[in-house]
mmCIF file of C-alpha atoms and ligand atoms in Angstrom:
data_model
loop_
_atom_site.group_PDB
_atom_site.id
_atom_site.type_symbol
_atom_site.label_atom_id
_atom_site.label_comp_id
_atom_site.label_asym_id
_atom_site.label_seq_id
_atom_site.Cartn_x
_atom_site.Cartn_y
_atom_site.Cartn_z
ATOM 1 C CA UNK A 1 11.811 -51.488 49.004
ATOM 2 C CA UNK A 2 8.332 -52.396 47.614
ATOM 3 C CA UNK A 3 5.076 -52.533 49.255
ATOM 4 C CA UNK A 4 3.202 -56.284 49.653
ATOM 5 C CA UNK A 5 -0.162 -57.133 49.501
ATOM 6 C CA UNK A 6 -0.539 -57.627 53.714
ATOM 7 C CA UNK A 7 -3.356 -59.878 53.999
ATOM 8 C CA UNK A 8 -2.807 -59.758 57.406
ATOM 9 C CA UNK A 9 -6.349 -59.435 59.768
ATOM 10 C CA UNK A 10 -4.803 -56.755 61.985
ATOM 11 C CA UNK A 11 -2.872 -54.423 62.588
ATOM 12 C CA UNK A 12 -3.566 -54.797 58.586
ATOM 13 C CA UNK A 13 -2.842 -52.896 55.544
ATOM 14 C CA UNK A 14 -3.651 -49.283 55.163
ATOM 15 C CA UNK A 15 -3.613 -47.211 51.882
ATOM 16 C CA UNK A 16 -0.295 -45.917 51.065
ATOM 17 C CA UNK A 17 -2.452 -42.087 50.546
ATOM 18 C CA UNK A 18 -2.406 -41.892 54.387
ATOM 19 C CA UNK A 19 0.649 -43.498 55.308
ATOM 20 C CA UNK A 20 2.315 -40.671 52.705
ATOM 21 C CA UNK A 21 0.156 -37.791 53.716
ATOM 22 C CA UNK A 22 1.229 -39.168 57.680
ATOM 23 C CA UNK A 23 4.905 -39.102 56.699
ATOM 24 C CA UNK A 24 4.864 -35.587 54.895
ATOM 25 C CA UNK A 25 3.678 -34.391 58.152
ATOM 26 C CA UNK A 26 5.670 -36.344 61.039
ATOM 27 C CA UNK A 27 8.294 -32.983 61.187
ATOM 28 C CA UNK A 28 5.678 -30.442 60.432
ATOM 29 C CA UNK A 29 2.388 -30.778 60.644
ATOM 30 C CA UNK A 30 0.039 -28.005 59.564
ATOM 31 C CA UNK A 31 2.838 -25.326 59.461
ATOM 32 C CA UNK A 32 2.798 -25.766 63.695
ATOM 33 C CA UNK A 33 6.638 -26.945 63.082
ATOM 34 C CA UNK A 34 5.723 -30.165 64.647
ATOM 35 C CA UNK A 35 4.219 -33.594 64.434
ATOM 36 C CA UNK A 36 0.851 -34.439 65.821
ATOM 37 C CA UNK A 37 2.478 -36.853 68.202
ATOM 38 C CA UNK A 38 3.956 -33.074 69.720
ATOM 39 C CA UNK A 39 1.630 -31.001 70.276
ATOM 40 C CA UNK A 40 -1.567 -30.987 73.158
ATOM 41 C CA UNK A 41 -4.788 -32.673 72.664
ATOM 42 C CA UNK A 42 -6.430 -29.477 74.401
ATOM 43 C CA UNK A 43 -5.132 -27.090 71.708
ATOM 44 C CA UNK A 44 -7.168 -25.757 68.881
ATOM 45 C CA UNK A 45 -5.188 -27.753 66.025
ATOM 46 C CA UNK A 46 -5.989 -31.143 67.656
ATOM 47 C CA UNK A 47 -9.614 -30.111 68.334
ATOM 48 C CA UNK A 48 -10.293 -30.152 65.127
ATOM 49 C CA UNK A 49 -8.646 -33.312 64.377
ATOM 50 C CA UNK A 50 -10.991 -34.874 66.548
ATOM 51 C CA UNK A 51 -13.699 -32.873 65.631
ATOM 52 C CA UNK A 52 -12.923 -33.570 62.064
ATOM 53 C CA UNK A 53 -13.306 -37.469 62.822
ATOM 54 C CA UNK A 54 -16.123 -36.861 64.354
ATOM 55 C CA UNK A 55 -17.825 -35.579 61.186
ATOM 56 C CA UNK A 56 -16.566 -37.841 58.678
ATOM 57 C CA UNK A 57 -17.885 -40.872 60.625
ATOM 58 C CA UNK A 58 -21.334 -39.388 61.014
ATOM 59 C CA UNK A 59 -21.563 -38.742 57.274
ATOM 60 C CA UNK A 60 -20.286 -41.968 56.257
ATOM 61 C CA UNK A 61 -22.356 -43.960 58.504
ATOM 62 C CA UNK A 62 -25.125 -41.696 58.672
ATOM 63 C CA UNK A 63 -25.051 -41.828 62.550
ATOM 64 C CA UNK A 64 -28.114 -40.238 63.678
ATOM 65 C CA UNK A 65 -27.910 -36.893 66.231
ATOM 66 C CA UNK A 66 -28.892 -38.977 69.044
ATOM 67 C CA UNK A 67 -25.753 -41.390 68.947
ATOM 68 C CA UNK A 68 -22.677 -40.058 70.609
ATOM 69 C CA UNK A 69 -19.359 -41.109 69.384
ATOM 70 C CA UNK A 70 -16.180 -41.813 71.315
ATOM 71 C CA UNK A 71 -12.603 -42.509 70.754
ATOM 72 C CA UNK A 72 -10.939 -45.025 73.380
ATOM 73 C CA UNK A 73 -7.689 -46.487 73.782
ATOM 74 C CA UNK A 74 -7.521 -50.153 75.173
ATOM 75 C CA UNK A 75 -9.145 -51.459 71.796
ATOM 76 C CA UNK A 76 -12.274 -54.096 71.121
ATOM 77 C CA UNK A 77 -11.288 -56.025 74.069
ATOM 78 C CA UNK A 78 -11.391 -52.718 76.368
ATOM 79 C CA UNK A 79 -14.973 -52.514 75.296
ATOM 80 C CA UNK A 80 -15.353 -56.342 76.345
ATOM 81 C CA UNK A 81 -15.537 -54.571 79.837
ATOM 82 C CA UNK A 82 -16.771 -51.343 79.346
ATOM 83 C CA UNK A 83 -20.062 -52.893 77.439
ATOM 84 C CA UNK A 84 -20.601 -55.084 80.669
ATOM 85 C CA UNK A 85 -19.904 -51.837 82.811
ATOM 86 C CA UNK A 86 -21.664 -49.849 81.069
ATOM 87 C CA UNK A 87 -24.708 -51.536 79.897
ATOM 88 C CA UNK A 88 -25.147 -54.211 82.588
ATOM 89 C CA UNK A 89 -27.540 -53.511 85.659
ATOM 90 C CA UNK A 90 -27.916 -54.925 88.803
ATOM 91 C CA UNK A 91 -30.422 -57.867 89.068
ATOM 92 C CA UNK A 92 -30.353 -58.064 84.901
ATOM 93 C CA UNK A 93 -28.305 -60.680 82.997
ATOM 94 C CA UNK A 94 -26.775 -59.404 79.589
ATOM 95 C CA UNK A 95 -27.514 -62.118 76.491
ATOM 96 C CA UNK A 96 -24.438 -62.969 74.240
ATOM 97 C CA UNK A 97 -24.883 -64.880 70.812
ATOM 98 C CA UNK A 98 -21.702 -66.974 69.546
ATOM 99 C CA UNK A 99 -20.541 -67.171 66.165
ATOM 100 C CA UNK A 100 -16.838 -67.660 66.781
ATOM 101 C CA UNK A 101 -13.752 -67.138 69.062
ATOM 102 C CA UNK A 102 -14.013 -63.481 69.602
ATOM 103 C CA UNK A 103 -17.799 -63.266 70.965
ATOM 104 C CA UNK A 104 -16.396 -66.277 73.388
ATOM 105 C CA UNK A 105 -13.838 -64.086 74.285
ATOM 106 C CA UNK A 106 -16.384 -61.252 74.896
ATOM 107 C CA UNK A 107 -18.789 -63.819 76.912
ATOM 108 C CA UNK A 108 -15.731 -63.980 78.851
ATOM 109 C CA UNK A 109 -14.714 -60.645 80.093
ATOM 110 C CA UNK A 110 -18.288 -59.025 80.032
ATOM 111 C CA UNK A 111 -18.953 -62.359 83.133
ATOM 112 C CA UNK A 112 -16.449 -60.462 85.250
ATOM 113 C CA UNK A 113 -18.799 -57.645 85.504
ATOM 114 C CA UNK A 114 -22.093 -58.755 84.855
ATOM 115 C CA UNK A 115 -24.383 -61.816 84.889
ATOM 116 C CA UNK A 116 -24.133 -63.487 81.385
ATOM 117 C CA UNK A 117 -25.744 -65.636 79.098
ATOM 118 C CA UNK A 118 -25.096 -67.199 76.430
ATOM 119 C CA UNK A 119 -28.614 -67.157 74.108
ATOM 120 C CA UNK A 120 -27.099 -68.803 70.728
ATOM 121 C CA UNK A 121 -23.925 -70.843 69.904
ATOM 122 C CA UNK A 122 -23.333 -71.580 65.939
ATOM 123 C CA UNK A 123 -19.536 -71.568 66.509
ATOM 124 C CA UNK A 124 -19.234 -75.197 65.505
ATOM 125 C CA UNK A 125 -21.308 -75.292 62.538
ATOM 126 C CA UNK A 126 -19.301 -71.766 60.988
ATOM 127 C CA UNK A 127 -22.255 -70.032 60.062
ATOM 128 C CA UNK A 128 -24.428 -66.765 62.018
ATOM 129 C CA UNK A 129 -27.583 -67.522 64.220
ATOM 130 C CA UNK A 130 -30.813 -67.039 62.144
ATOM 131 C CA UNK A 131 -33.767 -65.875 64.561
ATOM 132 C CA UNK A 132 -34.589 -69.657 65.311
ATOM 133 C CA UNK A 133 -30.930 -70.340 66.850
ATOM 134 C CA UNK A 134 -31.740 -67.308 69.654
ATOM 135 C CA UNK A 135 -33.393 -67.761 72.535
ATOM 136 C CA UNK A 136 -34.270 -64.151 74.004
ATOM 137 C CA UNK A 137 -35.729 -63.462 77.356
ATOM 138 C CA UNK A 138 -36.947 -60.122 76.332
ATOM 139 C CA UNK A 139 -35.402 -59.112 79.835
ATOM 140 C CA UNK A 140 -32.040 -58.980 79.200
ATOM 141 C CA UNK A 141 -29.770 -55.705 80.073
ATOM 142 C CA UNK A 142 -28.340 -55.716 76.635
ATOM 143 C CA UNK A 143 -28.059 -58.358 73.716
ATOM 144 C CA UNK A 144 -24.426 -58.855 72.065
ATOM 145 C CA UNK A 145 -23.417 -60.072 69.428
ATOM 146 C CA UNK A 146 -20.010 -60.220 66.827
ATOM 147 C CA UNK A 147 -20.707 -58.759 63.105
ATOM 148 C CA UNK A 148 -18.301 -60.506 61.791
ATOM 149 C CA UNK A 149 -15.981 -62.921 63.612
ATOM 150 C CA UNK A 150 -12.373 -62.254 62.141
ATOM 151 C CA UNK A 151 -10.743 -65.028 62.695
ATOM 152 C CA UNK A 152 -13.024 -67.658 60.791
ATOM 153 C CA UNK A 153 -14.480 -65.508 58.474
ATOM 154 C CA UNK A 154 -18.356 -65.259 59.468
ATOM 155 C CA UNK A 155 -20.147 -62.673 58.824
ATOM 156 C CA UNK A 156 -24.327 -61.682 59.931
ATOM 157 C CA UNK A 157 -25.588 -60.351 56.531
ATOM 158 C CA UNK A 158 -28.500 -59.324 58.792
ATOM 159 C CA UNK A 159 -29.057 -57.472 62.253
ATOM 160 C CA UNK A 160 -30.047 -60.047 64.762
ATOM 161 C CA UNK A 161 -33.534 -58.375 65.898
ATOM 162 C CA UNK A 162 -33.868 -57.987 69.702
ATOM 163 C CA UNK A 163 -36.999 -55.695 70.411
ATOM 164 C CA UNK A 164 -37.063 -53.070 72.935
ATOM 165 C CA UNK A 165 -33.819 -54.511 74.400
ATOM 166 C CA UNK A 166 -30.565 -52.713 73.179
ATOM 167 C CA UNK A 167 -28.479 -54.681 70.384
ATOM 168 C CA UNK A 168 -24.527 -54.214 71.324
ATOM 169 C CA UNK A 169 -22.566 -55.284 68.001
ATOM 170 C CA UNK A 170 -18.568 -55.733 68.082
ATOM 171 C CA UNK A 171 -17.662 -54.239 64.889
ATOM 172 C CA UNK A 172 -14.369 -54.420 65.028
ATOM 173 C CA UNK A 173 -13.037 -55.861 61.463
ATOM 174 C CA UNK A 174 -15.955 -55.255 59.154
ATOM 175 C CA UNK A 175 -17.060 -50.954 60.642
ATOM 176 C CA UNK A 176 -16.969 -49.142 57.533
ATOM 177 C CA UNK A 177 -17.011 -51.922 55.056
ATOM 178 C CA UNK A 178 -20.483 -50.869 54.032
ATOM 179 C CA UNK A 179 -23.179 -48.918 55.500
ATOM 180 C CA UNK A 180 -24.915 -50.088 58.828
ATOM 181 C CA UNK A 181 -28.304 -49.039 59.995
ATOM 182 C CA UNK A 182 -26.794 -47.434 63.132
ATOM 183 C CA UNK A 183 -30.291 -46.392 64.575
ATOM 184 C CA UNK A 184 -31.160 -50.472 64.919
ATOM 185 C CA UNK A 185 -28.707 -50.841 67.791
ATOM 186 C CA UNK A 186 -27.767 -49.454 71.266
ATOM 187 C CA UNK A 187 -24.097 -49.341 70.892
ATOM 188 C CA UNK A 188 -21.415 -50.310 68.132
ATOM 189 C CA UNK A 189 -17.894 -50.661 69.221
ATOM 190 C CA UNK A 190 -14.647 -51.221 66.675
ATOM 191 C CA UNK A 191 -11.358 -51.688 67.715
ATOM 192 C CA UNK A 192 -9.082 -49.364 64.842
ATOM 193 C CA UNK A 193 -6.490 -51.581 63.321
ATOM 194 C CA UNK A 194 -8.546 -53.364 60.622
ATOM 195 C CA UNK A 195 -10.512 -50.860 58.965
ATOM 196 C CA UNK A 196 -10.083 -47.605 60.919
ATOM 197 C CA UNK A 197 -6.473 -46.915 61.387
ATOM 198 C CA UNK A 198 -3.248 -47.978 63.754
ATOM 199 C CA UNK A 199 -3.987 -50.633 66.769
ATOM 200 C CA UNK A 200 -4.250 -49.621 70.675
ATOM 201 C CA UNK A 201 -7.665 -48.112 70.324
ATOM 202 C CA UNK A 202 -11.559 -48.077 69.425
ATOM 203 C CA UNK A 203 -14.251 -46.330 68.225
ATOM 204 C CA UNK A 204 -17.963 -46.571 70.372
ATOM 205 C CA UNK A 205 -21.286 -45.244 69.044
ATOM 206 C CA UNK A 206 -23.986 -45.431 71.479
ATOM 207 C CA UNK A 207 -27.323 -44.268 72.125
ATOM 208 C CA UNK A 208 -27.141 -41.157 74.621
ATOM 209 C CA UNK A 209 -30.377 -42.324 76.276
ATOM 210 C CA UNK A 210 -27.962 -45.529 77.369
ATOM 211 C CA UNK A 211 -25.215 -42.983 78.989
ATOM 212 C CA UNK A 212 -27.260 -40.629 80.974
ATOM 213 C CA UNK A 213 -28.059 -42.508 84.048
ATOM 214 C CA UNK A 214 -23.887 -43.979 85.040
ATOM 215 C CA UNK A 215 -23.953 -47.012 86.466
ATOM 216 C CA UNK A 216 -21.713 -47.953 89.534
ATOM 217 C CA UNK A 217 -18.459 -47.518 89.717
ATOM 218 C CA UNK A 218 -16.921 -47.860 85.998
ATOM 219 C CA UNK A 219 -12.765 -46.626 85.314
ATOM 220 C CA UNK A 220 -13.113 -43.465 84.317
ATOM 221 C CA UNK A 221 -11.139 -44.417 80.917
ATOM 222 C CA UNK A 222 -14.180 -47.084 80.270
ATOM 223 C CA UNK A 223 -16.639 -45.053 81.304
ATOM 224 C CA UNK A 224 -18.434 -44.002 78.504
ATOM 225 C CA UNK A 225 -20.280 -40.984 80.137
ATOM 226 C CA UNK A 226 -17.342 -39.544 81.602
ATOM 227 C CA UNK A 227 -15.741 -40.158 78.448
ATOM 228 C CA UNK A 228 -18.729 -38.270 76.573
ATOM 229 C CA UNK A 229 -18.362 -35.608 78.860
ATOM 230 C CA UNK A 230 -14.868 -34.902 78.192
ATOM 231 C CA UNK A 231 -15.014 -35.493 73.839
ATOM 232 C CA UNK A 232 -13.172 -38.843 74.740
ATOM 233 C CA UNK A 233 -10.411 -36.714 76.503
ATOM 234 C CA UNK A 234 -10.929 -37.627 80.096
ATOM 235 C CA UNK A 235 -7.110 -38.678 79.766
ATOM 236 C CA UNK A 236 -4.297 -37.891 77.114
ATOM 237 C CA UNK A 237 -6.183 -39.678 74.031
ATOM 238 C CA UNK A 238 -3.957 -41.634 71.625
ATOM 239 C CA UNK A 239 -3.706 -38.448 69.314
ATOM 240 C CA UNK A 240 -1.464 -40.406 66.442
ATOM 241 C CA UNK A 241 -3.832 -43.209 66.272
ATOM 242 C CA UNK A 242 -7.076 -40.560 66.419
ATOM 243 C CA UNK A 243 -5.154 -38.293 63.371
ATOM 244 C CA UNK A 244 -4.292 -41.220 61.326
ATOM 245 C CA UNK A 245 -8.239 -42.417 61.854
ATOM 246 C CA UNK A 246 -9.151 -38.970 60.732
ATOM 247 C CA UNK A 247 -6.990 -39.784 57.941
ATOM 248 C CA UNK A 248 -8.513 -42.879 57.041
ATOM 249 C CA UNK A 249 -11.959 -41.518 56.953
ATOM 250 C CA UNK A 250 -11.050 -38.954 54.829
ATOM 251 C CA UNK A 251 -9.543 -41.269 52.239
ATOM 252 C CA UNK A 252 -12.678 -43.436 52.156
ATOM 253 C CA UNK A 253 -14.664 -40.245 51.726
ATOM 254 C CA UNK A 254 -12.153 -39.483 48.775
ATOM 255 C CA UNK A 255 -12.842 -43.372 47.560
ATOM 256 C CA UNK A 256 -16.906 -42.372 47.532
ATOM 257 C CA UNK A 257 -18.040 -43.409 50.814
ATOM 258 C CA UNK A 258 -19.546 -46.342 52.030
ATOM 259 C CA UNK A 259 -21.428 -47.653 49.621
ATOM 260 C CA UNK A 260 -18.682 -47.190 46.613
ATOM 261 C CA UNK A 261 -16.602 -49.335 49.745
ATOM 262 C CA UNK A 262 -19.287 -51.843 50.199
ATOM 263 C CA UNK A 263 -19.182 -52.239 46.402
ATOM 264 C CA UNK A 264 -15.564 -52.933 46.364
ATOM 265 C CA UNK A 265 -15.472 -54.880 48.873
ATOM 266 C CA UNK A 266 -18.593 -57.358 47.693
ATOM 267 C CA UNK A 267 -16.228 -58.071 44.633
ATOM 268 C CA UNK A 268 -13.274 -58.466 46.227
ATOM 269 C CA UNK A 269 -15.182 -61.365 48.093
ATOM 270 C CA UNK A 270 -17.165 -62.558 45.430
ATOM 271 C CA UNK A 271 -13.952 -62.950 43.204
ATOM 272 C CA UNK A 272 -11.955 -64.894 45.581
ATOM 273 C CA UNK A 273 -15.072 -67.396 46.990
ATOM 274 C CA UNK A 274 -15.913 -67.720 43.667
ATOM 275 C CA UNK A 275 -12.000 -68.873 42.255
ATOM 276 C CA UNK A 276 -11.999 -71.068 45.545
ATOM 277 C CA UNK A 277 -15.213 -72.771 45.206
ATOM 278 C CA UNK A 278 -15.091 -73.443 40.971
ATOM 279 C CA UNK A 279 -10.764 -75.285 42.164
ATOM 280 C CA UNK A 280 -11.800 -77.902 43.899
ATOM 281 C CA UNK A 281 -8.941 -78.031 45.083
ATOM 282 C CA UNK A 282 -8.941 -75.325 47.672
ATOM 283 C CA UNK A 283 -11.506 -74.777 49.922
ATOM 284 C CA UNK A 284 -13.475 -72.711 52.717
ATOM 285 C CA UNK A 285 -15.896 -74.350 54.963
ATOM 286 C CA UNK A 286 -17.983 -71.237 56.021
ATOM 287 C CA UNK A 287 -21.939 -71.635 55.513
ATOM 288 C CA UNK A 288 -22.445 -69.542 52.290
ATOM 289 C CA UNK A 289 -25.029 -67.479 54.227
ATOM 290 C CA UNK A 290 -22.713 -66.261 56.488
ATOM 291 C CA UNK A 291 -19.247 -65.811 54.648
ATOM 292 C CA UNK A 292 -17.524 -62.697 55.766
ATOM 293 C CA UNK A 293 -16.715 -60.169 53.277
ATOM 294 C CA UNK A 294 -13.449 -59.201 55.055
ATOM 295 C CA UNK A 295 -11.570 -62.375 56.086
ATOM 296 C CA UNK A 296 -11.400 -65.582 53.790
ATOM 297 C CA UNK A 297 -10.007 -68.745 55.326
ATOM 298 C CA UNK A 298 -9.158 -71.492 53.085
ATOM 299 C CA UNK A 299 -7.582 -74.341 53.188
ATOM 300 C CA UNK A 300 -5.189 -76.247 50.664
ATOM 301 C CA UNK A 301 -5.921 -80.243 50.341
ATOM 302 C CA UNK A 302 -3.185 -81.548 52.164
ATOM 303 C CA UNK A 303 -1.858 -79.537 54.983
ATOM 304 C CA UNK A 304 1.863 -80.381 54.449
ATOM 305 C CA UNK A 305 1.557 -77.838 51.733
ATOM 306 C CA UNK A 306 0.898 -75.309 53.495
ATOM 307 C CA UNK A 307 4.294 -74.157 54.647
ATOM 308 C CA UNK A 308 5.571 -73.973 50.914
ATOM 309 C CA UNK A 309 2.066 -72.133 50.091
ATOM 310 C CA UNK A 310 3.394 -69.290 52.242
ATOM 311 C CA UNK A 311 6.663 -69.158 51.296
ATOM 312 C CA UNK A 312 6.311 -69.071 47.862
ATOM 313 C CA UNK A 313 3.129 -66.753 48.715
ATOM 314 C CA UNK A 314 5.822 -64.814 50.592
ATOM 315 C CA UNK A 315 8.190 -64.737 47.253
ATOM 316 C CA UNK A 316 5.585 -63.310 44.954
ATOM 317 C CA UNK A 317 4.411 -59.987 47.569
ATOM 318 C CA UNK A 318 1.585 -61.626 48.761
ATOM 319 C CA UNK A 319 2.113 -61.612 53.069
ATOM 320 C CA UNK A 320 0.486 -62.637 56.141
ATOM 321 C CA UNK A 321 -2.064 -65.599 54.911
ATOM 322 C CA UNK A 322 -1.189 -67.623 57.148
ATOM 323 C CA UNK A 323 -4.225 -68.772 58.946
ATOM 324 C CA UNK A 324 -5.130 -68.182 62.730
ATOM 325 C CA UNK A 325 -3.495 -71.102 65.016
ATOM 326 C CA UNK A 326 -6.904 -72.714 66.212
ATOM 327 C CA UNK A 327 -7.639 -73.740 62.592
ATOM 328 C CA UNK A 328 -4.991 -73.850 60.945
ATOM 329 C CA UNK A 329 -5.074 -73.143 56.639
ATOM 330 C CA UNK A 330 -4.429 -70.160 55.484
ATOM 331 C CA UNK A 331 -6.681 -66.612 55.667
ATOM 332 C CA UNK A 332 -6.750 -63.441 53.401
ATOM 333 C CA UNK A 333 -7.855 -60.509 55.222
ATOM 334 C CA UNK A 334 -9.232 -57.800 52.437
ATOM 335 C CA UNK A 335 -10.226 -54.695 54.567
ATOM 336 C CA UNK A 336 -10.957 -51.716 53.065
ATOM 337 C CA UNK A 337 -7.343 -51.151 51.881
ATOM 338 C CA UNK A 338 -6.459 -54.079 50.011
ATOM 339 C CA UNK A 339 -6.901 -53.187 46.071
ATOM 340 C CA UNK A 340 -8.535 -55.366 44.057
ATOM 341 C CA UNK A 341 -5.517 -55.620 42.136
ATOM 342 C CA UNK A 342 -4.184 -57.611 45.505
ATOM 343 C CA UNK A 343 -7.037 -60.054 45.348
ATOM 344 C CA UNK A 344 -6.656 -60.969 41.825
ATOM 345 C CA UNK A 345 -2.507 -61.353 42.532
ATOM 346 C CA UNK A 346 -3.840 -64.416 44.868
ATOM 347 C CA UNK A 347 -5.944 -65.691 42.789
ATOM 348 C CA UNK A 348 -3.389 -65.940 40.158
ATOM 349 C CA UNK A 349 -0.700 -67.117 42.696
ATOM 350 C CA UNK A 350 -3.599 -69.842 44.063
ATOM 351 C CA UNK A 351 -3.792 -70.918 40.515
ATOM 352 C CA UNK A 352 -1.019 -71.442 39.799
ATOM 353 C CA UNK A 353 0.041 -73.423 42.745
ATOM 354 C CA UNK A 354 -2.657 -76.054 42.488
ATOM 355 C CA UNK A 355 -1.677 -76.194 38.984
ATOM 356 C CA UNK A 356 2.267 -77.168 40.103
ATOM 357 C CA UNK A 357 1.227 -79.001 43.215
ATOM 358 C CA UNK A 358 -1.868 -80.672 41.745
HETATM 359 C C1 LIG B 401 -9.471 -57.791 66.445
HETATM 360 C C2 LIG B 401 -10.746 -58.061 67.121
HETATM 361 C C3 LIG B 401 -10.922 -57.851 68.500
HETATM 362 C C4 LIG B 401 -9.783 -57.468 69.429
HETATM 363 O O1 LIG B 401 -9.255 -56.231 69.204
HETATM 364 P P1 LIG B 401 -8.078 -55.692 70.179
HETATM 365 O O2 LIG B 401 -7.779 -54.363 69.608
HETATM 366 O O3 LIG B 401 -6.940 -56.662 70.066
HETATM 367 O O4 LIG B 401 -8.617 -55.642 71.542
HETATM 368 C C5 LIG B 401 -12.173 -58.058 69.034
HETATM 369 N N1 LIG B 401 -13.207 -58.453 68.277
HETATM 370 C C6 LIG B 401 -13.067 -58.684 66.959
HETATM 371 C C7 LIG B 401 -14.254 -59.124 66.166
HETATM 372 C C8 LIG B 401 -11.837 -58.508 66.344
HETATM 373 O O5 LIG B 401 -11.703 -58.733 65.036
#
């Protein structure tokens, strides 16, 4: 059977290199005469799995010494909580910017554990705050913010600048896309399956100043300084998910690092705006300051085409574009896996069903 372009935005495409170096290993794995999945996460070959990760991420995001960096399960919505356990302090409110669904979703969880407010809401108008949309007190806990909001496709092309007060960005479907200036935030949290590997878990980076004084009581899974403590092993990690991260990293290394990435990935985007906006006849409603480089909604000019879009879209390898339910269209997720090769396939395909259905 062949593989599809899987536009999906996550648990999304990775590149057949690891999912062949992954199989080649599942009975054997580094001549142990088993699979990762067998053997302890306290023994030397796993430590330096981990340890391995570890490494690769700091080189290819340049992560300064004084950022730790953990490996969680529970995913970006785990770290909904932990942030607000974490980072939130008695008698301090945490500030939360909106740019979409998933930092409403954050606003949501972190207001179980913390007092929250909302400082800037551009949701409706599909584009990122600029600094006049934000209304800081300079007092806040922590600021938060999405990166890039995955399921409409807007993306900051800037860090939101927040003082002396620590800048929290989800990460979770654009980490590793291109290179971030880690030392301009407090933490950075990802959730794996979009850029980073298999789904279940998360990667944190966070300024050890922020972890040193633990806060109340936080589960000891969440808990970022227990965590730290323990190399993210407080319980049984996710050790498939972790190895197949490793091998991730080490295939983007292999690809040139992050800014050979960001380069693909800026004409990947470029390429498929572009086609949409010269059709007229598709189109995507993001403000073109703020148009994510990872997920591309669109939308056909009469929606009772849609369904035959995806089939035939189905037919010629090109899967998963169907768009997220609350607005509808279609989406093409093009993480760090997806070739350019499967960017100009839809392009051709999108041509050549406005040309028939024109
Ligand atoms: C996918 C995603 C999440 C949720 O990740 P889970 O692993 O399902 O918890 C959170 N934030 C953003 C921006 C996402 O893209």
């Amino acid at each position: 059977m062949n593989r599809v372009y899987n536009f999906s935005p996550g648990p999304s495409m990775l590149p057949d290199a690891v999912l062949e170096k992954a199989r080649d290993s599942l009975l054997n794995w580094n001549n142990t005469g088993m699979s990762v999945m067998e053997i302890s996460h306290r023994g030397k070959d796993f430590a330096a799995v981990a340890q391995s990760f570890e490494g690769r991420l700091r080189r290819l995001l340049a992560i300064p010494e004084n950022y730790r960096v953990l490996y969680l399960s529970g995913g970006a919505t785990g770290q909904f909580a932990a942030v607000a356990l974490n980072l939130g302090r008695p008698g301090k409110h945490a500030e939360y910017l909106i740019s979409g669904q998933w930092g409403k979703k954050a606003v949501a969880e972190a207001a179980q554990f913390t007092d929250v407010r909302t400082v800037a809401d551009t949701f409706a108008q599909l584009r990122a705050p600029v600094a006049e949309d934000i209304n800081l007190s300079g007092e806040a806990s922590y600021v938060h913010y999405t990166h890039n909001e995955t399921i409409i496709g807007v993306e900051y092309q800037t860090v939101p600048e927040t003082g002396a007060v620590p800048l929290v960005g989800d990460f979770s479907s654009t980490l590793l896309s291109r290179p971030v200036p880690i030392s301009r935030y407090g933490a950075i949290y990802a959730c794996t399956q979009k850029n980073i590997g298999a789904a279940g878990t998360a990667v944190v980076i966070v300024r050890e100043d922020l972890i040193k004084d633990k806060p109340k009581a936080v589960p000891s899974i969440f808990d970022w300084t227990v965590q730290d403590g323990q190399q993210s092993m407080y319980n049984t990690p996710a050790t498939f998910n972790w190895y197949l991260s490793e091998l991730v990293l080490e295939w983007i290394e292999d690809q040139g690092g992050l800014e050979v990435m960001a380069e693909h990935n800026q004409a990947k985007a470029s390429a498929l705006y572009d086609y949409i906006d010269d059709s007229q006849w598709y189109r995507n409603p993001i403000d073109k300051q703020s148009r994510s480089w990872m997920n591309v909604p669109f939308t056909l000019p009469d929606d009772s085409l849609d369904a035959r879009f995806l089939g035939e879209a189905e037919q010629a390898g090109l899967a998963n574009l169907k768009g997220h339910r609350s607005i509808g269209g279609m989406r093409a997720s093009i993480y760090n896996s997806m070739p350019m090769a499967g960017v100009q396939a839809l392009i051709d395909f999108m041509r050549d069903f406005a040309q028939r259905n024109g």
